[in-house]
């Protein structure tokens, strides 16, 4: 049975009271998701390693850092030093993903690869032995609060089928437009880690949303 994990995305937290937002969810969250944007790979800016460092100092939670940057190899060191627990980059943003995975892993941080909605799974076919965590974007990255793209369900399903067929260990994360309406769909298709920004922080009862998400079961809506 797949245990469903939930990583709240701080992009939707109250920027002027991030502590308040985190305190609301910290005992239920399995990790905090932190979006790093460079204004090139995505048309937006967010924050940098100093936020990761500050969070690391204050909280015990794993920090899941999602780099939406061009040439991520130029940025990984600063996030490793800042205390990221998981560090992920986009397959579209670098030429030598295997080298970068190895570098991150050798630095004792768990690497992950992210795919944009339109990027096919075959781009990571030969990397599945090198990695145990994949993030499938379910919106085009860059902003919180966008609408979930239903065509991504097929990709989630295919990846889960590969994992079962090949009998490998792989956590499948999804990110973008995940709320109580879309969470059952992604879980039914095989995602086991749900990243959610607006779905949690803009809800009336964020804690209830997390609990409901975590109670979902793979193979049953
Ligand atoms: C989008 C980011 C997401 C974002 C998701 O580019 O990668 O992590 O915070 O926000 P929601 O859940 O509101 O779509
Ligand atoms: Zn993200």
PDB file of C-alpha atoms and ligand atoms in Angstrom:
ATOM      1  CA  UNK A   1       0.000   0.000   0.000  1.00  0.00           C
ATOM      2  CA  UNK A   2       1.386   3.395  -0.987  1.00  0.00           C
ATOM      3  CA  UNK A   3       1.564   5.853   1.866  1.00  0.00           C
ATOM      4  CA  UNK A   4       0.585   9.312   0.624  1.00  0.00           C
ATOM      5  CA  UNK A   5       2.829  12.163   1.737  1.00  0.00           C
ATOM      6  CA  UNK A   6       2.055  15.872   1.566  1.00  0.00           C
ATOM      7  CA  UNK A   7       4.576  18.675   1.072  1.00  0.00           C
ATOM      8  CA  UNK A   8       2.974  22.130   1.485  1.00  0.00           C
ATOM      9  CA  UNK A   9       4.433  24.650  -0.980  1.00  0.00           C
ATOM     10  CA  UNK A  10       5.603  27.814   0.755  1.00  0.00           C
ATOM     11  CA  UNK A  11       4.991  29.875  -2.379  1.00  0.00           C
ATOM     12  CA  UNK A  12       1.385  30.170  -1.194  1.00  0.00           C
ATOM     13  CA  UNK A  13       2.264  30.831   2.459  1.00  0.00           C
ATOM     14  CA  UNK A  14       1.749  34.259   3.992  1.00  0.00           C
ATOM     15  CA  UNK A  15       4.983  35.978   2.941  1.00  0.00           C
ATOM     16  CA  UNK A  16       4.839  38.454   5.809  1.00  0.00           C
ATOM     17  CA  UNK A  17       4.031  35.754   8.319  1.00  0.00           C
ATOM     18  CA  UNK A  18       5.695  32.649   6.998  1.00  0.00           C
ATOM     19  CA  UNK A  19       6.226  31.370  10.502  1.00  0.00           C
ATOM     20  CA  UNK A  20       2.483  31.491  11.127  1.00  0.00           C
ATOM     21  CA  UNK A  21       1.798  29.557   7.928  1.00  0.00           C
ATOM     22  CA  UNK A  22       4.390  26.913   8.755  1.00  0.00           C
ATOM     23  CA  UNK A  23       3.259  26.530  12.341  1.00  0.00           C
ATOM     24  CA  UNK A  24      -0.222  25.792  11.072  1.00  0.00           C
ATOM     25  CA  UNK A  25       0.923  22.733   9.106  1.00  0.00           C
ATOM     26  CA  UNK A  26       4.293  21.651  10.483  1.00  0.00           C
ATOM     27  CA  UNK A  27       3.154  18.640  12.510  1.00  0.00           C
ATOM     28  CA  UNK A  28       1.183  17.237   9.544  1.00  0.00           C
ATOM     29  CA  UNK A  29       3.562  18.077   6.696  1.00  0.00           C
ATOM     30  CA  UNK A  30       6.062  15.430   5.577  1.00  0.00           C
ATOM     31  CA  UNK A  31       8.386  18.142   4.215  1.00  0.00           C
ATOM     32  CA  UNK A  32       8.241  21.791   3.168  1.00  0.00           C
ATOM     33  CA  UNK A  33       8.409  22.516  -0.573  1.00  0.00           C
ATOM     34  CA  UNK A  34      10.469  25.563  -1.523  1.00  0.00           C
ATOM     35  CA  UNK A  35      10.334  26.995  -5.060  1.00  0.00           C
ATOM     36  CA  UNK A  36      13.427  28.705  -6.429  1.00  0.00           C
ATOM     37  CA  UNK A  37      12.859  30.758  -9.612  1.00  0.00           C
ATOM     38  CA  UNK A  38      15.429  32.613 -11.688  1.00  0.00           C
ATOM     39  CA  UNK A  39      13.346  34.736 -14.074  1.00  0.00           C
ATOM     40  CA  UNK A  40      14.834  32.819 -17.033  1.00  0.00           C
ATOM     41  CA  UNK A  41      13.723  29.212 -16.828  1.00  0.00           C
ATOM     42  CA  UNK A  42      10.395  30.507 -15.537  1.00  0.00           C
ATOM     43  CA  UNK A  43       9.005  34.031 -15.969  1.00  0.00           C
ATOM     44  CA  UNK A  44       9.041  34.827 -12.249  1.00  0.00           C
ATOM     45  CA  UNK A  45      11.372  35.341  -9.292  1.00  0.00           C
ATOM     46  CA  UNK A  46      11.034  33.923  -5.808  1.00  0.00           C
ATOM     47  CA  UNK A  47      13.662  33.517  -3.104  1.00  0.00           C
ATOM     48  CA  UNK A  48      17.171  32.160  -2.616  1.00  0.00           C
ATOM     49  CA  UNK A  49      19.317  30.020  -0.309  1.00  0.00           C
ATOM     50  CA  UNK A  50      18.973  32.402   2.631  1.00  0.00           C
ATOM     51  CA  UNK A  51      15.355  31.299   3.107  1.00  0.00           C
ATOM     52  CA  UNK A  52      16.402  27.635   3.058  1.00  0.00           C
ATOM     53  CA  UNK A  53      19.111  28.397   5.601  1.00  0.00           C
ATOM     54  CA  UNK A  54      16.691  30.213   7.903  1.00  0.00           C
ATOM     55  CA  UNK A  55      14.160  27.372   7.686  1.00  0.00           C
ATOM     56  CA  UNK A  56      16.858  24.773   8.342  1.00  0.00           C
ATOM     57  CA  UNK A  57      17.890  26.593  11.486  1.00  0.00           C
ATOM     58  CA  UNK A  58      14.378  26.753  12.851  1.00  0.00           C
ATOM     59  CA  UNK A  59      12.598  23.566  11.772  1.00  0.00           C
ATOM     60  CA  UNK A  60      13.365  19.850  11.842  1.00  0.00           C
ATOM     61  CA  UNK A  61      11.236  19.161   8.769  1.00  0.00           C
ATOM     62  CA  UNK A  62      12.836  17.914   5.548  1.00  0.00           C
ATOM     63  CA  UNK A  63      13.256  20.749   3.038  1.00  0.00           C
ATOM     64  CA  UNK A  64      12.278  19.827  -0.534  1.00  0.00           C
ATOM     65  CA  UNK A  65      13.931  22.410  -2.787  1.00  0.00           C
ATOM     66  CA  UNK A  66      12.618  22.735  -6.357  1.00  0.00           C
ATOM     67  CA  UNK A  67      15.067  24.608  -8.599  1.00  0.00           C
ATOM     68  CA  UNK A  68      13.314  26.266 -11.536  1.00  0.00           C
ATOM     69  CA  UNK A  69      16.519  27.734 -12.902  1.00  0.00           C
ATOM     70  CA  UNK A  70      18.639  27.513 -16.021  1.00  0.00           C
ATOM     71  CA  UNK A  71      22.010  25.810 -15.560  1.00  0.00           C
ATOM     72  CA  UNK A  72      21.130  24.360 -12.129  1.00  0.00           C
ATOM     73  CA  UNK A  73      24.717  23.091 -11.807  1.00  0.00           C
ATOM     74  CA  UNK A  74      25.656  26.695 -11.009  1.00  0.00           C
ATOM     75  CA  UNK A  75      23.233  26.817  -8.072  1.00  0.00           C
ATOM     76  CA  UNK A  76      23.318  23.451  -6.327  1.00  0.00           C
ATOM     77  CA  UNK A  77      26.223  24.171  -3.983  1.00  0.00           C
ATOM     78  CA  UNK A  78      24.518  27.123  -2.328  1.00  0.00           C
ATOM     79  CA  UNK A  79      21.388  25.078  -1.612  1.00  0.00           C
ATOM     80  CA  UNK A  80      23.350  22.074  -0.368  1.00  0.00           C
ATOM     81  CA  UNK A  81      25.206  24.390   2.007  1.00  0.00           C
ATOM     82  CA  UNK A  82      21.956  26.059   3.058  1.00  0.00           C
ATOM     83  CA  UNK A  83      20.602  22.704   4.247  1.00  0.00           C
ATOM     84  CA  UNK A  84      18.288  21.326   1.557  1.00  0.00           C
ATOM     85  CA  UNK A  85      17.192  17.742   2.280  1.00  0.00           C
ATOM     86  CA  UNK A  86      16.001  17.047  -1.271  1.00  0.00           C
ATOM     87  CA  UNK A  87      17.338  19.066  -4.186  1.00  0.00           C
ATOM     88  CA  UNK A  88      15.697  18.880  -7.597  1.00  0.00           C
ATOM     89  CA  UNK A  89      16.327  20.427 -10.979  1.00  0.00           C
ATOM     90  CA  UNK A  90      14.513  20.373 -14.317  1.00  0.00           C
ATOM     91  CA  UNK A  91      15.602  17.877 -16.964  1.00  0.00           C
ATOM     92  CA  UNK A  92      14.975  20.643 -19.544  1.00  0.00           C
ATOM     93  CA  UNK A  93      17.479  22.974 -17.871  1.00  0.00           C
ATOM     94  CA  UNK A  94      20.760  21.062 -17.998  1.00  0.00           C
ATOM     95  CA  UNK A  95      22.882  19.040 -20.440  1.00  0.00           C
ATOM     96  CA  UNK A  96      24.343  16.478 -18.040  1.00  0.00           C
ATOM     97  CA  UNK A  97      21.639  15.386 -15.621  1.00  0.00           C
ATOM     98  CA  UNK A  98      23.369  12.186 -14.524  1.00  0.00           C
ATOM     99  CA  UNK A  99      26.489  14.121 -13.499  1.00  0.00           C
ATOM    100  CA  UNK A 100      24.360  16.519 -11.476  1.00  0.00           C
ATOM    101  CA  UNK A 101      22.401  13.730  -9.788  1.00  0.00           C
ATOM    102  CA  UNK A 102      25.648  12.096  -8.741  1.00  0.00           C
ATOM    103  CA  UNK A 103      27.059  15.381  -7.494  1.00  0.00           C
ATOM    104  CA  UNK A 104      24.020  16.072  -5.325  1.00  0.00           C
ATOM    105  CA  UNK A 105      23.936  12.515  -3.973  1.00  0.00           C
ATOM    106  CA  UNK A 106      27.654  12.576  -3.204  1.00  0.00           C
ATOM    107  CA  UNK A 107      26.930  15.733  -1.195  1.00  0.00           C
ATOM    108  CA  UNK A 108      24.554  13.665   0.983  1.00  0.00           C
ATOM    109  CA  UNK A 109      21.419  15.371  -0.318  1.00  0.00           C
ATOM    110  CA  UNK A 110      18.608  13.402  -1.994  1.00  0.00           C
ATOM    111  CA  UNK A 111      18.443  14.433  -5.662  1.00  0.00           C
ATOM    112  CA  UNK A 112      15.291  14.585  -7.761  1.00  0.00           C
ATOM    113  CA  UNK A 113      14.502  15.329 -11.379  1.00  0.00           C
ATOM    114  CA  UNK A 114      11.545  17.427 -12.476  1.00  0.00           C
ATOM    115  CA  UNK A 115       9.691  17.252 -15.785  1.00  0.00           C
ATOM    116  CA  UNK A 116       7.534  20.011 -17.232  1.00  0.00           C
ATOM    117  CA  UNK A 117       4.020  18.940 -18.274  1.00  0.00           C
ATOM    118  CA  UNK A 118       4.946  18.587 -21.960  1.00  0.00           C
ATOM    119  CA  UNK A 119       8.272  16.796 -21.405  1.00  0.00           C
ATOM    120  CA  UNK A 120       8.012  13.096 -22.271  1.00  0.00           C
ATOM    121  CA  UNK A 121       8.989  10.343 -19.864  1.00  0.00           C
ATOM    122  CA  UNK A 122      11.577   8.900 -22.225  1.00  0.00           C
ATOM    123  CA  UNK A 123      13.885  11.819 -21.289  1.00  0.00           C
ATOM    124  CA  UNK A 124      14.476  10.051 -17.959  1.00  0.00           C
ATOM    125  CA  UNK A 125      14.240   6.444 -19.128  1.00  0.00           C
ATOM    126  CA  UNK A 126      17.937   5.747 -18.595  1.00  0.00           C
ATOM    127  CA  UNK A 127      18.099   7.675 -15.330  1.00  0.00           C
ATOM    128  CA  UNK A 128      15.624   5.573 -13.395  1.00  0.00           C
ATOM    129  CA  UNK A 129      18.414   3.463 -11.928  1.00  0.00           C
ATOM    130  CA  UNK A 130      20.154   6.601 -10.707  1.00  0.00           C
ATOM    131  CA  UNK A 131      17.278   8.253  -8.911  1.00  0.00           C
ATOM    132  CA  UNK A 132      14.484   7.404  -6.460  1.00  0.00           C
ATOM    133  CA  UNK A 133      12.468  10.627  -6.556  1.00  0.00           C
ATOM    134  CA  UNK A 134      10.796  12.264  -9.580  1.00  0.00           C
ATOM    135  CA  UNK A 135       8.648  15.370  -9.748  1.00  0.00           C
ATOM    136  CA  UNK A 136       6.048  15.523 -12.508  1.00  0.00           C
ATOM    137  CA  UNK A 137       4.777  19.085 -12.949  1.00  0.00           C
ATOM    138  CA  UNK A 138       1.031  19.293 -13.375  1.00  0.00           C
ATOM    139  CA  UNK A 139       1.114  22.985 -14.379  1.00  0.00           C
ATOM    140  CA  UNK A 140       3.698  24.959 -16.324  1.00  0.00           C
ATOM    141  CA  UNK A 141       6.013  26.123 -13.552  1.00  0.00           C
ATOM    142  CA  UNK A 142       6.397  29.713 -12.427  1.00  0.00           C
ATOM    143  CA  UNK A 143       3.320  30.609 -10.403  1.00  0.00           C
ATOM    144  CA  UNK A 144       1.118  29.300  -7.639  1.00  0.00           C
ATOM    145  CA  UNK A 145      -2.614  28.954  -8.034  1.00  0.00           C
ATOM    146  CA  UNK A 146      -2.704  27.744 -11.638  1.00  0.00           C
ATOM    147  CA  UNK A 147      -5.150  25.223 -12.980  1.00  0.00           C
ATOM    148  CA  UNK A 148      -4.210  21.538 -12.967  1.00  0.00           C
ATOM    149  CA  UNK A 149      -3.499  20.118 -16.451  1.00  0.00           C
ATOM    150  CA  UNK A 150      -5.474  16.842 -16.791  1.00  0.00           C
ATOM    151  CA  UNK A 151      -3.305  15.496 -19.635  1.00  0.00           C
ATOM    152  CA  UNK A 152      -0.554  14.955 -17.040  1.00  0.00           C
ATOM    153  CA  UNK A 153      -2.529  12.072 -15.503  1.00  0.00           C
ATOM    154  CA  UNK A 154      -1.466   9.766 -18.309  1.00  0.00           C
ATOM    155  CA  UNK A 155       2.202  10.464 -17.604  1.00  0.00           C
ATOM    156  CA  UNK A 156       1.769   9.739 -13.885  1.00  0.00           C
ATOM    157  CA  UNK A 157       0.018   6.469 -14.719  1.00  0.00           C
ATOM    158  CA  UNK A 158       2.695   5.398 -17.193  1.00  0.00           C
ATOM    159  CA  UNK A 159       5.491   6.153 -14.738  1.00  0.00           C
ATOM    160  CA  UNK A 160       3.782   4.195 -11.955  1.00  0.00           C
ATOM    161  CA  UNK A 161       3.318   1.272 -14.358  1.00  0.00           C
ATOM    162  CA  UNK A 162       7.038   1.345 -15.173  1.00  0.00           C
ATOM    163  CA  UNK A 163       7.883   1.348 -11.455  1.00  0.00           C
ATOM    164  CA  UNK A 164       5.659  -1.678 -10.870  1.00  0.00           C
ATOM    165  CA  UNK A 165       6.866  -3.530 -13.978  1.00  0.00           C
ATOM    166  CA  UNK A 166      10.563  -2.914 -13.323  1.00  0.00           C
ATOM    167  CA  UNK A 167      10.130  -3.469  -9.596  1.00  0.00           C
ATOM    168  CA  UNK A 168      12.142  -0.359  -8.710  1.00  0.00           C
ATOM    169  CA  UNK A 169      11.772   2.088  -5.828  1.00  0.00           C
ATOM    170  CA  UNK A 170      10.602   5.515  -6.968  1.00  0.00           C
ATOM    171  CA  UNK A 171       8.601   8.201  -5.224  1.00  0.00           C
ATOM    172  CA  UNK A 172       6.417  10.120  -7.671  1.00  0.00           C
ATOM    173  CA  UNK A 173       5.753  13.719  -6.658  1.00  0.00           C
ATOM    174  CA  UNK A 174       3.267  16.006  -8.390  1.00  0.00           C
ATOM    175  CA  UNK A 175       3.211  19.793  -8.218  1.00  0.00           C
ATOM    176  CA  UNK A 176       0.718  22.328  -9.559  1.00  0.00           C
ATOM    177  CA  UNK A 177      -3.014  22.736  -9.039  1.00  0.00           C
ATOM    178  CA  UNK A 178      -3.207  19.972  -6.434  1.00  0.00           C
ATOM    179  CA  UNK A 179      -6.222  20.420  -4.175  1.00  0.00           C
ATOM    180  CA  UNK A 180      -8.971  18.213  -2.780  1.00  0.00           C
ATOM    181  CA  UNK A 181     -10.522  17.875  -6.250  1.00  0.00           C
ATOM    182  CA  UNK A 182      -7.379  16.857  -8.118  1.00  0.00           C
ATOM    183  CA  UNK A 183      -5.557  14.933  -5.367  1.00  0.00           C
ATOM    184  CA  UNK A 184      -7.754  11.801  -5.735  1.00  0.00           C
ATOM    185  CA  UNK A 185      -7.040  11.776  -9.485  1.00  0.00           C
ATOM    186  CA  UNK A 186      -3.263  11.958  -9.173  1.00  0.00           C
ATOM    187  CA  UNK A 187      -3.208   9.375  -6.386  1.00  0.00           C
ATOM    188  CA  UNK A 188      -5.442   7.042  -8.357  1.00  0.00           C
ATOM    189  CA  UNK A 189      -2.940   7.251 -11.205  1.00  0.00           C
ATOM    190  CA  UNK A 190       0.055   6.544  -8.991  1.00  0.00           C
ATOM    191  CA  UNK A 191       1.466   9.732  -7.451  1.00  0.00           C
ATOM    192  CA  UNK A 192       2.473   9.229  -3.812  1.00  0.00           C
ATOM    193  CA  UNK A 193       3.779  12.677  -2.825  1.00  0.00           C
ATOM    194  CA  UNK A 194       1.457  15.646  -3.202  1.00  0.00           C
ATOM    195  CA  UNK A 195       2.898  19.153  -3.326  1.00  0.00           C
ATOM    196  CA  UNK A 196       0.239  21.774  -2.787  1.00  0.00           C
ATOM    197  CA  UNK A 197       0.324  25.552  -2.376  1.00  0.00           C
ATOM    198  CA  UNK A 198      -3.025  27.241  -2.794  1.00  0.00           C
ATOM    199  CA  UNK A 199      -4.824  23.933  -2.230  1.00  0.00           C
ATOM    200  CA  UNK A 200      -3.573  24.018   1.365  1.00  0.00           C
ATOM    201  CA  UNK A 201      -2.781  27.610   2.324  1.00  0.00           C
ATOM    202  CA  UNK A 202      -5.778  29.252   0.649  1.00  0.00           C
ATOM    203  CA  UNK A 203      -8.192  26.655   2.036  1.00  0.00           C
ATOM    204  CA  UNK A 204     -10.466  27.508   4.944  1.00  0.00           C
ATOM    205  CA  UNK A 205      -9.021  24.650   6.932  1.00  0.00           C
ATOM    206  CA  UNK A 206      -5.489  23.808   5.751  1.00  0.00           C
ATOM    207  CA  UNK A 207      -5.023  21.055   8.339  1.00  0.00           C
ATOM    208  CA  UNK A 208      -8.151  19.241   7.244  1.00  0.00           C
ATOM    209  CA  UNK A 209      -6.975  19.418   3.614  1.00  0.00           C
ATOM    210  CA  UNK A 210      -3.657  17.769   4.498  1.00  0.00           C
ATOM    211  CA  UNK A 211      -5.363  15.043   6.531  1.00  0.00           C
ATOM    212  CA  UNK A 212      -7.789  14.311   3.707  1.00  0.00           C
ATOM    213  CA  UNK A 213      -4.974  14.178   1.176  1.00  0.00           C
ATOM    214  CA  UNK A 214      -3.000  11.781   3.364  1.00  0.00           C
ATOM    215  CA  UNK A 215      -5.958   9.465   3.751  1.00  0.00           C
ATOM    216  CA  UNK A 216      -6.173   8.838  -0.020  1.00  0.00           C
ATOM    217  CA  UNK A 217      -5.263   5.366  -1.226  1.00  0.00           C
ATOM    218  CA  UNK A 218      -3.597   4.281  -4.449  1.00  0.00           C
ATOM    219  CA  UNK A 219      -5.959   2.328  -6.683  1.00  0.00           C
ATOM    220  CA  UNK A 220      -9.099   3.661  -5.040  1.00  0.00           C
ATOM    221  CA  UNK A 221     -10.699   7.118  -5.381  1.00  0.00           C
TER     222      UNK A 221
HETATM  223  C1  LIG B   1       4.825  26.274  -9.449  1.00  0.00           C
HETATM  224  C2  LIG B   1       5.523  25.758  -8.229  1.00  0.00           C
HETATM  225  C3  LIG B   1       4.618  25.109  -7.261  1.00  0.00           C
HETATM  226  C4  LIG B   1       3.555  26.022  -6.697  1.00  0.00           C
HETATM  227  C5  LIG B   1       2.301  25.211  -6.700  1.00  0.00           C
HETATM  228  O1  LIG B   1       5.760  26.669 -10.367  1.00  0.00           O
HETATM  229  O2  LIG B   1       6.521  24.823  -8.597  1.00  0.00           O
HETATM  230  O3  LIG B   1       5.316  24.469  -6.208  1.00  0.00           O
HETATM  231  O4  LIG B   1       3.794  26.501  -5.414  1.00  0.00           O
HETATM  232  O5  LIG B   1       1.250  25.996  -6.303  1.00  0.00           O
HETATM  233  P1  LIG B   1      -0.237  25.505  -6.407  1.00  0.00           P
HETATM  234  O6  LIG B   1      -0.346  24.263  -5.577  1.00  0.00           O
HETATM  235  O7  LIG B   1      -1.019  26.655  -5.871  1.00  0.00           O
HETATM  236  O8  LIG B   1      -0.519  25.231  -7.866  1.00  0.00           O
HETATM  237 ZN1  LIG B   2       7.368  23.641  -6.946  1.00  0.00          ZN
END
